[in-house]
Short mmCIF file of N, CA, C and O in Angstrom, two decimals:
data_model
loop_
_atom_site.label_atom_id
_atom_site.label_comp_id
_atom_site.label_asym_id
_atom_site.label_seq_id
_atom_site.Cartn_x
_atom_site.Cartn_y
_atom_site.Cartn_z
N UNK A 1 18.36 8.46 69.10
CA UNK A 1 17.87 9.83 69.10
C UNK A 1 19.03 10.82 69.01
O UNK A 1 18.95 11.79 68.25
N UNK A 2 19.99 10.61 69.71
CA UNK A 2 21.14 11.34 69.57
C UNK A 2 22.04 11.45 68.04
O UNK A 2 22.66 12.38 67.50
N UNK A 3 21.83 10.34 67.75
CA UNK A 3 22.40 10.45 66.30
C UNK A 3 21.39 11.69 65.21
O UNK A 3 21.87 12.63 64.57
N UNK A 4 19.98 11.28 65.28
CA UNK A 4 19.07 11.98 64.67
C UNK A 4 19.35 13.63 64.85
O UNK A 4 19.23 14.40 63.90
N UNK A 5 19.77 14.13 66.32
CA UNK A 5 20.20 15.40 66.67
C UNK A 5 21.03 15.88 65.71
O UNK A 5 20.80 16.78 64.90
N UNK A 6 22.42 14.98 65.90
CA UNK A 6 23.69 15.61 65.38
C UNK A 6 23.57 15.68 63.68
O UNK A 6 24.36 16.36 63.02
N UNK A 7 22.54 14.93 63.10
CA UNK A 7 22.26 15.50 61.66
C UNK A 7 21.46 16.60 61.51
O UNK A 7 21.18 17.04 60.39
N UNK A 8 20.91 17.26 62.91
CA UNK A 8 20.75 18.68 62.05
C UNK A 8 21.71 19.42 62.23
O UNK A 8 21.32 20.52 62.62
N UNK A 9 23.17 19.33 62.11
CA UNK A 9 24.10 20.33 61.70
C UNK A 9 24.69 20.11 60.12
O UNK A 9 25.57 20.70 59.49
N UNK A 10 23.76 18.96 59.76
CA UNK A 10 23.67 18.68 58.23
C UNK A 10 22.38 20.10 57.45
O UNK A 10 22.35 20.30 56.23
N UNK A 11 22.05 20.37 57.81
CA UNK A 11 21.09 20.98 57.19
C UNK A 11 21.47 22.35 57.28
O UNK A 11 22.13 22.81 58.20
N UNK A 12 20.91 23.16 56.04
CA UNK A 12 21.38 25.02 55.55
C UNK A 12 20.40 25.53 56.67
O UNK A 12 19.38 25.29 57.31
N UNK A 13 21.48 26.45 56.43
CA UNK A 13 20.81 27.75 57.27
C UNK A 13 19.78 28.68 56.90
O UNK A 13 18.88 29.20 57.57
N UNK A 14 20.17 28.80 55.38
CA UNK A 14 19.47 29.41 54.74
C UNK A 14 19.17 29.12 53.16
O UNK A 14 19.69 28.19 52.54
N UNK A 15 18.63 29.67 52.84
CA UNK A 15 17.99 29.27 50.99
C UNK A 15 20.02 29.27 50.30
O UNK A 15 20.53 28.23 49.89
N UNK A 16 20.62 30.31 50.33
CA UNK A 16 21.79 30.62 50.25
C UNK A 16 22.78 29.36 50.09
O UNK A 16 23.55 29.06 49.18
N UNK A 17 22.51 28.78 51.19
CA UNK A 17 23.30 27.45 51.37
C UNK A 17 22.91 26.18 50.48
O UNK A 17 23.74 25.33 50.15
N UNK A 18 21.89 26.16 50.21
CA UNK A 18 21.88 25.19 49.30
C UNK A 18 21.94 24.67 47.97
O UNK A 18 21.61 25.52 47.15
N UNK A 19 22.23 23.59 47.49
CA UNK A 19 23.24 23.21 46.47
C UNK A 19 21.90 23.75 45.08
O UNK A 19 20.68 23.81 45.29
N UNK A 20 22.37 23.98 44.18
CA UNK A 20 21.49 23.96 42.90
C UNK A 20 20.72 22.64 42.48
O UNK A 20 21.43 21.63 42.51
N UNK A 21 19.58 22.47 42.14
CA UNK A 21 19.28 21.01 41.64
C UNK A 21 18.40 20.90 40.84
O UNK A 21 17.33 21.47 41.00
N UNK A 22 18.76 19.84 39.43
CA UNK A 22 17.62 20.06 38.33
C UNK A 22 16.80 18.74 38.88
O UNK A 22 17.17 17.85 39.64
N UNK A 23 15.74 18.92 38.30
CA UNK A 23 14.41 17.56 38.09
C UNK A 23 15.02 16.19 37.91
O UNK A 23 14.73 15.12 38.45
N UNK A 24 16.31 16.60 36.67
CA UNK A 24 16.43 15.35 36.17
C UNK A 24 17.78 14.74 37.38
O UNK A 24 18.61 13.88 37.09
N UNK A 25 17.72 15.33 38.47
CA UNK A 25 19.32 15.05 39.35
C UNK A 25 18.50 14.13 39.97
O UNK A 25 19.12 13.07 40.10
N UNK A 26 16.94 14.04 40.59
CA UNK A 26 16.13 13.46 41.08
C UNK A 26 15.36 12.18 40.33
O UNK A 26 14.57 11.41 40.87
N UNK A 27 15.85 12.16 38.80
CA UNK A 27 14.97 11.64 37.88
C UNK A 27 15.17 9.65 38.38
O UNK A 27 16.36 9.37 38.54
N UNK A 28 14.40 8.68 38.56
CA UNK A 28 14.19 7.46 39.24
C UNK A 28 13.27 6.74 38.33
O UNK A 28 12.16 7.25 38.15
N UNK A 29 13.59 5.49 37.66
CA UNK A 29 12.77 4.96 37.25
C UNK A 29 12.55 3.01 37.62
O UNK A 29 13.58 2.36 37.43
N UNK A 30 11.37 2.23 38.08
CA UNK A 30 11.86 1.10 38.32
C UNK A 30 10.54 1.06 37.98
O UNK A 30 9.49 1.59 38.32
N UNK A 31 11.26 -0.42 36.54
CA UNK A 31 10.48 -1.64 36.28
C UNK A 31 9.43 -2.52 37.15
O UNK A 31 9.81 -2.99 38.23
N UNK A 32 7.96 -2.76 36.62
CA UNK A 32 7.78 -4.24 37.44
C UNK A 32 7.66 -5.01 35.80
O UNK A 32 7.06 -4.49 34.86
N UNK A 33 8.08 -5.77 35.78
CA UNK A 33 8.18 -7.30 34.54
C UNK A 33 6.90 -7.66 35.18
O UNK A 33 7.12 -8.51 36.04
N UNK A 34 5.70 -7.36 35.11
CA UNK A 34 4.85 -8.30 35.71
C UNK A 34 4.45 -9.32 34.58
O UNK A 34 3.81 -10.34 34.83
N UNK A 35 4.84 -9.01 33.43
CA UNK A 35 4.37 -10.02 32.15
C UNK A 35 5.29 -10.66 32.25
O UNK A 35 4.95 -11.83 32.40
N UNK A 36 6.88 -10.47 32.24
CA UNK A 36 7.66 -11.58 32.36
C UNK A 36 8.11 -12.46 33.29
O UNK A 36 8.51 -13.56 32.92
N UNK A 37 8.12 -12.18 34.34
CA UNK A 37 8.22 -12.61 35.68
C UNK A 37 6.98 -13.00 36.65
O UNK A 37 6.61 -12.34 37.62
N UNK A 38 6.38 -14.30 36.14
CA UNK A 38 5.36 -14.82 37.11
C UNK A 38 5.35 -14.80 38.08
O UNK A 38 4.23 -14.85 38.59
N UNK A 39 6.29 -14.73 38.81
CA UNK A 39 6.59 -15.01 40.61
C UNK A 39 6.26 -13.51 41.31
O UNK A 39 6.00 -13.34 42.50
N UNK A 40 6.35 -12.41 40.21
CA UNK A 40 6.17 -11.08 40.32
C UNK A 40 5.26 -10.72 40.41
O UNK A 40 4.99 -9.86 41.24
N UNK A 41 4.25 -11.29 39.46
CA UNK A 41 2.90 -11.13 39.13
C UNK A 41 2.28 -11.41 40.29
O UNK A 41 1.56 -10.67 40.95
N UNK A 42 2.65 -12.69 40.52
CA UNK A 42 1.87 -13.19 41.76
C UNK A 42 1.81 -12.18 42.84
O UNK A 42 0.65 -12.03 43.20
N UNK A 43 2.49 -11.57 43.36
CA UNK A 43 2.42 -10.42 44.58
C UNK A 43 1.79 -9.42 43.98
O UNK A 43 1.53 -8.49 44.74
N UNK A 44 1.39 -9.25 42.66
CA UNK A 44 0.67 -8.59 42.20
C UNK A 44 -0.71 -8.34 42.07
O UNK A 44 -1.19 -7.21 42.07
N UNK A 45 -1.59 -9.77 41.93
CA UNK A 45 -3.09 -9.92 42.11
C UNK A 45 -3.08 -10.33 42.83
O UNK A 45 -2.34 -10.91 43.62
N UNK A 46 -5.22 -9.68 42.42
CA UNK A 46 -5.65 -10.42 43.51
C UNK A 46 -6.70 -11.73 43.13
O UNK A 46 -6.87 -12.23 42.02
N UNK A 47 -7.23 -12.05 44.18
CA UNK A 47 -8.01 -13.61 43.97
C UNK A 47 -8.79 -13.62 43.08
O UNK A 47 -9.20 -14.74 42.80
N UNK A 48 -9.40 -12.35 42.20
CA UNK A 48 -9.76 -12.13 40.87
C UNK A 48 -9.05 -11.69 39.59
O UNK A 48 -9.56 -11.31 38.53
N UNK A 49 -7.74 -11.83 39.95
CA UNK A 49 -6.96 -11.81 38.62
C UNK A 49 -6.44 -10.99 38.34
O UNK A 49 -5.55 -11.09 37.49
N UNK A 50 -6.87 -9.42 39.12
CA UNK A 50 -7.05 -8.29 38.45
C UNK A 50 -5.48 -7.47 39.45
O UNK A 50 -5.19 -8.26 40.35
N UNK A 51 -4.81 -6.59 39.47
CA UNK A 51 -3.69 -5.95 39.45
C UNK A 51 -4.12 -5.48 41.09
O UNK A 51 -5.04 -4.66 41.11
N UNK A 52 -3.75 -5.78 42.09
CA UNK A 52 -3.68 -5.17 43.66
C UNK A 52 -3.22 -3.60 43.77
O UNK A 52 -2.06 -3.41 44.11
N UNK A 53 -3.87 -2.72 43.57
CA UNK A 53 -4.26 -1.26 43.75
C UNK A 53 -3.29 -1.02 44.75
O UNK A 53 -2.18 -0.59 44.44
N UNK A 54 -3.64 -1.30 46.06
CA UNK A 54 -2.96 -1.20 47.49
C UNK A 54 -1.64 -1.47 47.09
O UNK A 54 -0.89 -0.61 47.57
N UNK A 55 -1.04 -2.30 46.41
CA UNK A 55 0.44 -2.86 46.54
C UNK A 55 1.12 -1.77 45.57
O UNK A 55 2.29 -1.41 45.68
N UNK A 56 0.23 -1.32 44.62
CA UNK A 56 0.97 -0.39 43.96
C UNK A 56 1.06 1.02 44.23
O UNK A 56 1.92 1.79 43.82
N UNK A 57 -0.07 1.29 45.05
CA UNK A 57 0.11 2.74 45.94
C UNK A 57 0.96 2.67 46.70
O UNK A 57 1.77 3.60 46.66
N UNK A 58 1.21 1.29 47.97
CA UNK A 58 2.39 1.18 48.59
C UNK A 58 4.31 1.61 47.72
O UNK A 58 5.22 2.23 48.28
N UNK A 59 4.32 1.06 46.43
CA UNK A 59 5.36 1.45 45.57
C UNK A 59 5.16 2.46 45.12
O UNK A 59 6.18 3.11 45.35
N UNK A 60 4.30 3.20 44.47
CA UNK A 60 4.28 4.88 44.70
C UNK A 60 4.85 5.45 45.83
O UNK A 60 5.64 6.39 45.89
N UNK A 61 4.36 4.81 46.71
CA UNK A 61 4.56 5.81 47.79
C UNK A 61 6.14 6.28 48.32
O UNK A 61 6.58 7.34 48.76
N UNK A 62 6.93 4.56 47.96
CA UNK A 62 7.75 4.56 47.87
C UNK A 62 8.66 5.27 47.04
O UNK A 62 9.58 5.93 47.55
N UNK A 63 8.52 5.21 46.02
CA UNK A 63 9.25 5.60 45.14
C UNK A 63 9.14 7.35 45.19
O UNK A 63 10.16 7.96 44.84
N UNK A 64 8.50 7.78 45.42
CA UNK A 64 7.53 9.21 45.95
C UNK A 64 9.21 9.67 47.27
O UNK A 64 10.23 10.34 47.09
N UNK A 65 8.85 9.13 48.07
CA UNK A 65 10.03 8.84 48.97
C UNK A 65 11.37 9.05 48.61
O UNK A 65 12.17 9.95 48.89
N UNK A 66 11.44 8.12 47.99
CA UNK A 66 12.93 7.88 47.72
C UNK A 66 13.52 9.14 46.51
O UNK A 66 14.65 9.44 46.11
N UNK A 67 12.41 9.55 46.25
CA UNK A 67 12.64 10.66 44.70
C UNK A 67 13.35 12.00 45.91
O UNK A 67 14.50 12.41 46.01
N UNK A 68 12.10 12.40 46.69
CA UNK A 68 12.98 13.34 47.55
C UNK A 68 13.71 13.25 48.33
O UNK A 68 14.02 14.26 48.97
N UNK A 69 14.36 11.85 48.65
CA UNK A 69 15.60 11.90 49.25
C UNK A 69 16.68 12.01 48.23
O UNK A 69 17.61 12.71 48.61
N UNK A 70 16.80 11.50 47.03
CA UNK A 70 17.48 12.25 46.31
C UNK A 70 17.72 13.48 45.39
O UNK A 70 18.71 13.73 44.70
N UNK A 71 16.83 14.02 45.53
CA UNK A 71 16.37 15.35 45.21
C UNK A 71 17.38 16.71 46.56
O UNK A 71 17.97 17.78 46.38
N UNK A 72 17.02 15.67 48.07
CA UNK A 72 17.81 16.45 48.95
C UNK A 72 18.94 15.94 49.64
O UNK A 72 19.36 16.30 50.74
N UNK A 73 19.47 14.88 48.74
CA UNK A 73 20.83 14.15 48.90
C UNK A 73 21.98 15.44 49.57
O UNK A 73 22.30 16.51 49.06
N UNK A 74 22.37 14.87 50.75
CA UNK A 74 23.38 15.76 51.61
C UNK A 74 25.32 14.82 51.19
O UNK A 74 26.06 14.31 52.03
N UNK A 75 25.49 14.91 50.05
CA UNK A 75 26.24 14.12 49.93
C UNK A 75 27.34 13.81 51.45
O UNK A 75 27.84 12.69 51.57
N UNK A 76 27.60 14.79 52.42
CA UNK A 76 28.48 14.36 53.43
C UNK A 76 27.97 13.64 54.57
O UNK A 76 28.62 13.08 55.45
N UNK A 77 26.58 13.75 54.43
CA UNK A 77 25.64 12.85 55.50
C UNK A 77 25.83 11.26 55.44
O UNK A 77 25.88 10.80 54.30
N UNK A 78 25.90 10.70 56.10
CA UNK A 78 25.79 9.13 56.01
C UNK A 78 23.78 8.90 55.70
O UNK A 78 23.16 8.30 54.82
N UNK A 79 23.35 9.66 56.80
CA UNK A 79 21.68 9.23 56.12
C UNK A 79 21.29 10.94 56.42
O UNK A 79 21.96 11.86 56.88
N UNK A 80 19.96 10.86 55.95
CA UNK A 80 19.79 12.09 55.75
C UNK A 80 18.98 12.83 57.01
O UNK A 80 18.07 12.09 57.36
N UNK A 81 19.00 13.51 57.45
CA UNK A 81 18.67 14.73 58.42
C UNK A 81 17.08 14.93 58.41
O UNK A 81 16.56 15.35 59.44
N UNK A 82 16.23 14.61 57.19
CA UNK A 82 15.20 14.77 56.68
C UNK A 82 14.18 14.05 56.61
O UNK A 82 14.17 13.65 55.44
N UNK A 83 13.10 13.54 57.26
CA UNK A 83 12.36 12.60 57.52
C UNK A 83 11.08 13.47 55.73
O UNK A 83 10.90 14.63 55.37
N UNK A 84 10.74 12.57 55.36
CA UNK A 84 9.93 12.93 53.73
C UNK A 84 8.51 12.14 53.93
O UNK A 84 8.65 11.03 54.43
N UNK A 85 7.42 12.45 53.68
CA UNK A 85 6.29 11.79 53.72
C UNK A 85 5.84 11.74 52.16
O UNK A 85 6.59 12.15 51.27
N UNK A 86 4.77 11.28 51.95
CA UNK A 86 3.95 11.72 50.42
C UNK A 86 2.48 11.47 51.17
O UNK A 86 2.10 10.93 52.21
N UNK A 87 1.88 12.16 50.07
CA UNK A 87 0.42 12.37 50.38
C UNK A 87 -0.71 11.74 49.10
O UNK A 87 -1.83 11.35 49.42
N UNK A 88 -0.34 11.73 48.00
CA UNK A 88 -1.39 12.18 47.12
C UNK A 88 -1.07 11.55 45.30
O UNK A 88 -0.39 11.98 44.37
N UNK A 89 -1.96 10.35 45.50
CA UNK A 89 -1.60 10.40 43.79
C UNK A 89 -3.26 10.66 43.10
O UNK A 89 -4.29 10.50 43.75
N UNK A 90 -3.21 11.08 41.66
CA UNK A 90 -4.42 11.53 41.47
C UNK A 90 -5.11 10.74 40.53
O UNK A 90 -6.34 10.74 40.52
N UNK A 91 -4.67 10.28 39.99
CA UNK A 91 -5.39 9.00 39.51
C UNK A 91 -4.31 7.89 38.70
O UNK A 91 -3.19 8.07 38.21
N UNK A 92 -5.13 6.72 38.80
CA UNK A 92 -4.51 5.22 38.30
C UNK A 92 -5.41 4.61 37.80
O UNK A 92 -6.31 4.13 38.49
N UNK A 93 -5.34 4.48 36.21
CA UNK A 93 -6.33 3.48 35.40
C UNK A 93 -6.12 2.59 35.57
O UNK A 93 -5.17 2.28 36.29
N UNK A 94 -7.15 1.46 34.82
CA UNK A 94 -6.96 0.06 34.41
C UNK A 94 -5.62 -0.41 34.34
O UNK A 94 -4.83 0.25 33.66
N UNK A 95 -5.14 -1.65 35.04
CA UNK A 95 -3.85 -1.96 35.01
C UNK A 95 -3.84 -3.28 34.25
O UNK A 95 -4.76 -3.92 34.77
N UNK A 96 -3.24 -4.10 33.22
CA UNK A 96 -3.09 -5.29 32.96
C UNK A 96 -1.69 -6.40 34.02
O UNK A 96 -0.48 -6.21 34.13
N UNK A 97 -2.21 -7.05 34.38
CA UNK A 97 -1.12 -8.21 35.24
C UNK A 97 -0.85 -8.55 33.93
O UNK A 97 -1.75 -9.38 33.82
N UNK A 98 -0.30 -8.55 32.83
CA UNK A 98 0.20 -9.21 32.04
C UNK A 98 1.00 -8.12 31.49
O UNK A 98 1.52 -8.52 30.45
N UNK A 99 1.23 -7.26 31.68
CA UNK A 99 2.86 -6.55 31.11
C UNK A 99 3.70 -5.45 32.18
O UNK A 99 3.46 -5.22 33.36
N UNK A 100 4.60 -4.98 31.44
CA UNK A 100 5.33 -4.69 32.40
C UNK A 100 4.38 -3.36 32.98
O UNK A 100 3.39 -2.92 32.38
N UNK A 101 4.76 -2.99 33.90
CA UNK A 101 4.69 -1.59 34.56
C UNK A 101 5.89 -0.64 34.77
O UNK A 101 6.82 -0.98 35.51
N UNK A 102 5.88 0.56 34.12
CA UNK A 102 6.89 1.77 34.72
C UNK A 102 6.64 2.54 35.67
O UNK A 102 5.63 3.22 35.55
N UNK A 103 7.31 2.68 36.71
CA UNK A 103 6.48 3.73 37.59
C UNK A 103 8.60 5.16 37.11
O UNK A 103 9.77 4.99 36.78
N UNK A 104 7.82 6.09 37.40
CA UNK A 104 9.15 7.09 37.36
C UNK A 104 8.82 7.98 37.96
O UNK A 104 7.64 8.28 38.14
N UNK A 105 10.22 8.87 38.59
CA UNK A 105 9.06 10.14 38.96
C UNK A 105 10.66 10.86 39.15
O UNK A 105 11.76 10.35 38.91
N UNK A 106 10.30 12.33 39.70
CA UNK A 106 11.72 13.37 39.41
C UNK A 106 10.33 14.36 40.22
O UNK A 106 9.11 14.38 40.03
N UNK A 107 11.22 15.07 41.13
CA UNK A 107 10.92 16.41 42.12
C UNK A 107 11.10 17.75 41.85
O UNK A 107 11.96 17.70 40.97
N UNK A 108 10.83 19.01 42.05
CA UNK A 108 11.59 20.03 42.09
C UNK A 108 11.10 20.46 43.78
O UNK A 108 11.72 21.40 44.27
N UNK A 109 10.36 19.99 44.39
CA UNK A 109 10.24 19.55 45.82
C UNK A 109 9.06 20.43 45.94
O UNK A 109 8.56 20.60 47.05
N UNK A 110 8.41 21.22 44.50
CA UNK A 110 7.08 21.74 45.06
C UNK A 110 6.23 21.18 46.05
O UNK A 110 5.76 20.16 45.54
N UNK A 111 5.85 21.29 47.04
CA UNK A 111 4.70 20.57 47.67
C UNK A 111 3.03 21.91 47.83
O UNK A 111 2.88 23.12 48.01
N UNK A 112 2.17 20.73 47.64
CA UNK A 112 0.85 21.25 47.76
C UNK A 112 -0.13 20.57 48.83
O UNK A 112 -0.74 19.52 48.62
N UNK A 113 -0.19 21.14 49.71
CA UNK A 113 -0.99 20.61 50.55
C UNK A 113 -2.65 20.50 50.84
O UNK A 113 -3.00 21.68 50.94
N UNK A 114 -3.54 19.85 50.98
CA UNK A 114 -5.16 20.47 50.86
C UNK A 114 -5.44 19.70 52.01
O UNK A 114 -4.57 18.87 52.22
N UNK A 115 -6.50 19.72 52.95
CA UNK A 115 -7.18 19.54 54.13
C UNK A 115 -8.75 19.63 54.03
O UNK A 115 -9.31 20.72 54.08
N UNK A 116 -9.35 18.58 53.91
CA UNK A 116 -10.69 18.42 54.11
C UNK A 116 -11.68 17.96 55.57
O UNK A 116 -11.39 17.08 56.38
N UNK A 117 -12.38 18.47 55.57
CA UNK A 117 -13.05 18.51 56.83
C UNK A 117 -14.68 18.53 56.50
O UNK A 117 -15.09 19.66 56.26
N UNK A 118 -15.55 17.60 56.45
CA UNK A 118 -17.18 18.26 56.54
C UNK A 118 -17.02 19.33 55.90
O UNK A 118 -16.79 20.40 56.48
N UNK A 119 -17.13 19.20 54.35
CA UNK A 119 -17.29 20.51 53.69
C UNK A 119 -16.22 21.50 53.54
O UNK A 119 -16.12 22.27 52.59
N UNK A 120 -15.25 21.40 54.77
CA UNK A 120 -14.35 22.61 54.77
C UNK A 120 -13.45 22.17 54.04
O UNK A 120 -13.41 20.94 53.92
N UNK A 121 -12.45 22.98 53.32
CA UNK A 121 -11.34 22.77 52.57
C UNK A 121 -10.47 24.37 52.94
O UNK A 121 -10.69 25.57 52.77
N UNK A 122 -9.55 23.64 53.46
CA UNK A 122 -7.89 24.43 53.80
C UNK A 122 -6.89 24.46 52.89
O UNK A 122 -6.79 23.24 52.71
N UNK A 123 -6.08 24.95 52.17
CA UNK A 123 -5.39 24.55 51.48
C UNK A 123 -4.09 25.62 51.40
O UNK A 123 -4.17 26.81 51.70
N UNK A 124 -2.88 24.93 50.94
CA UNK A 124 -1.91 25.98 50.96
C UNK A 124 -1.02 25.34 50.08
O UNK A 124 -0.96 24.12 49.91
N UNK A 125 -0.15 26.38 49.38
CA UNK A 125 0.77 26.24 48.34
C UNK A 125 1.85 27.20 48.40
O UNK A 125 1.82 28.29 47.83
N UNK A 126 3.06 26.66 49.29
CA UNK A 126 3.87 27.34 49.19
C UNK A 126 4.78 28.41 48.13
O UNK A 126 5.75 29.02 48.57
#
């Protein structure tokens, strides 16, 4: 916990302080070979053949992650000051287990938030 403290003297004070950053400084792209790499595939379906949804939202999510940690890379930090969540992908078609998959993604750190409740909807956009 103490370590977690002393990285917020990693973080700006103000808009002022922080570094410039394009889309593409954030830009991340990783392969799955699921056509070439059987052993790959395999963690891939499921007991009907068909492409595991869940496993690939889990790697979104990831990759979602990892985009805005480099997006808010503190180059003098050892880790970053910044705990990052994701929320939201909006849709994913038909997938084939037989070729590769790209997932990519690049930030400008817009976030949009929405809140549903019984009908109600909250929403905010910084």
């Amino acid at each position: 916990m103490e370590e977690r403290k002393l990285l917020h003297s990693f973080l700006a004070k103000s808009q002022d302080e922080l570094p410039p950053r394009r889309m593409k400084d954030s830009y991340i792209e990783v392969l799955l070979p699921l056509g070439s790499e059987p052993e790959l595939r395999e963690k891939y379906l499921t007991v009907q053949n068909t492409v595991r949804f869940g496993r690939i939202l889990e790697d979104l999510d990831s990759l979602g992650v990892l985009t805005c940690y480099m997006h808010n890379k503190i180059h003098s930090a050892k880790m970053s000051p910044l705990s990052i969540v994701t929320a939201l992908v909006d849709k994913i078609g038909n997938l084939s287990p037989e070729q590769t998959l790209s997932l990519s993604g690049h930030t400008s750190m817009e976030v949009k938030m929405q809140m549903f409740q019984a009908g109600i909807c909250k929403s905010t956009h910084p």
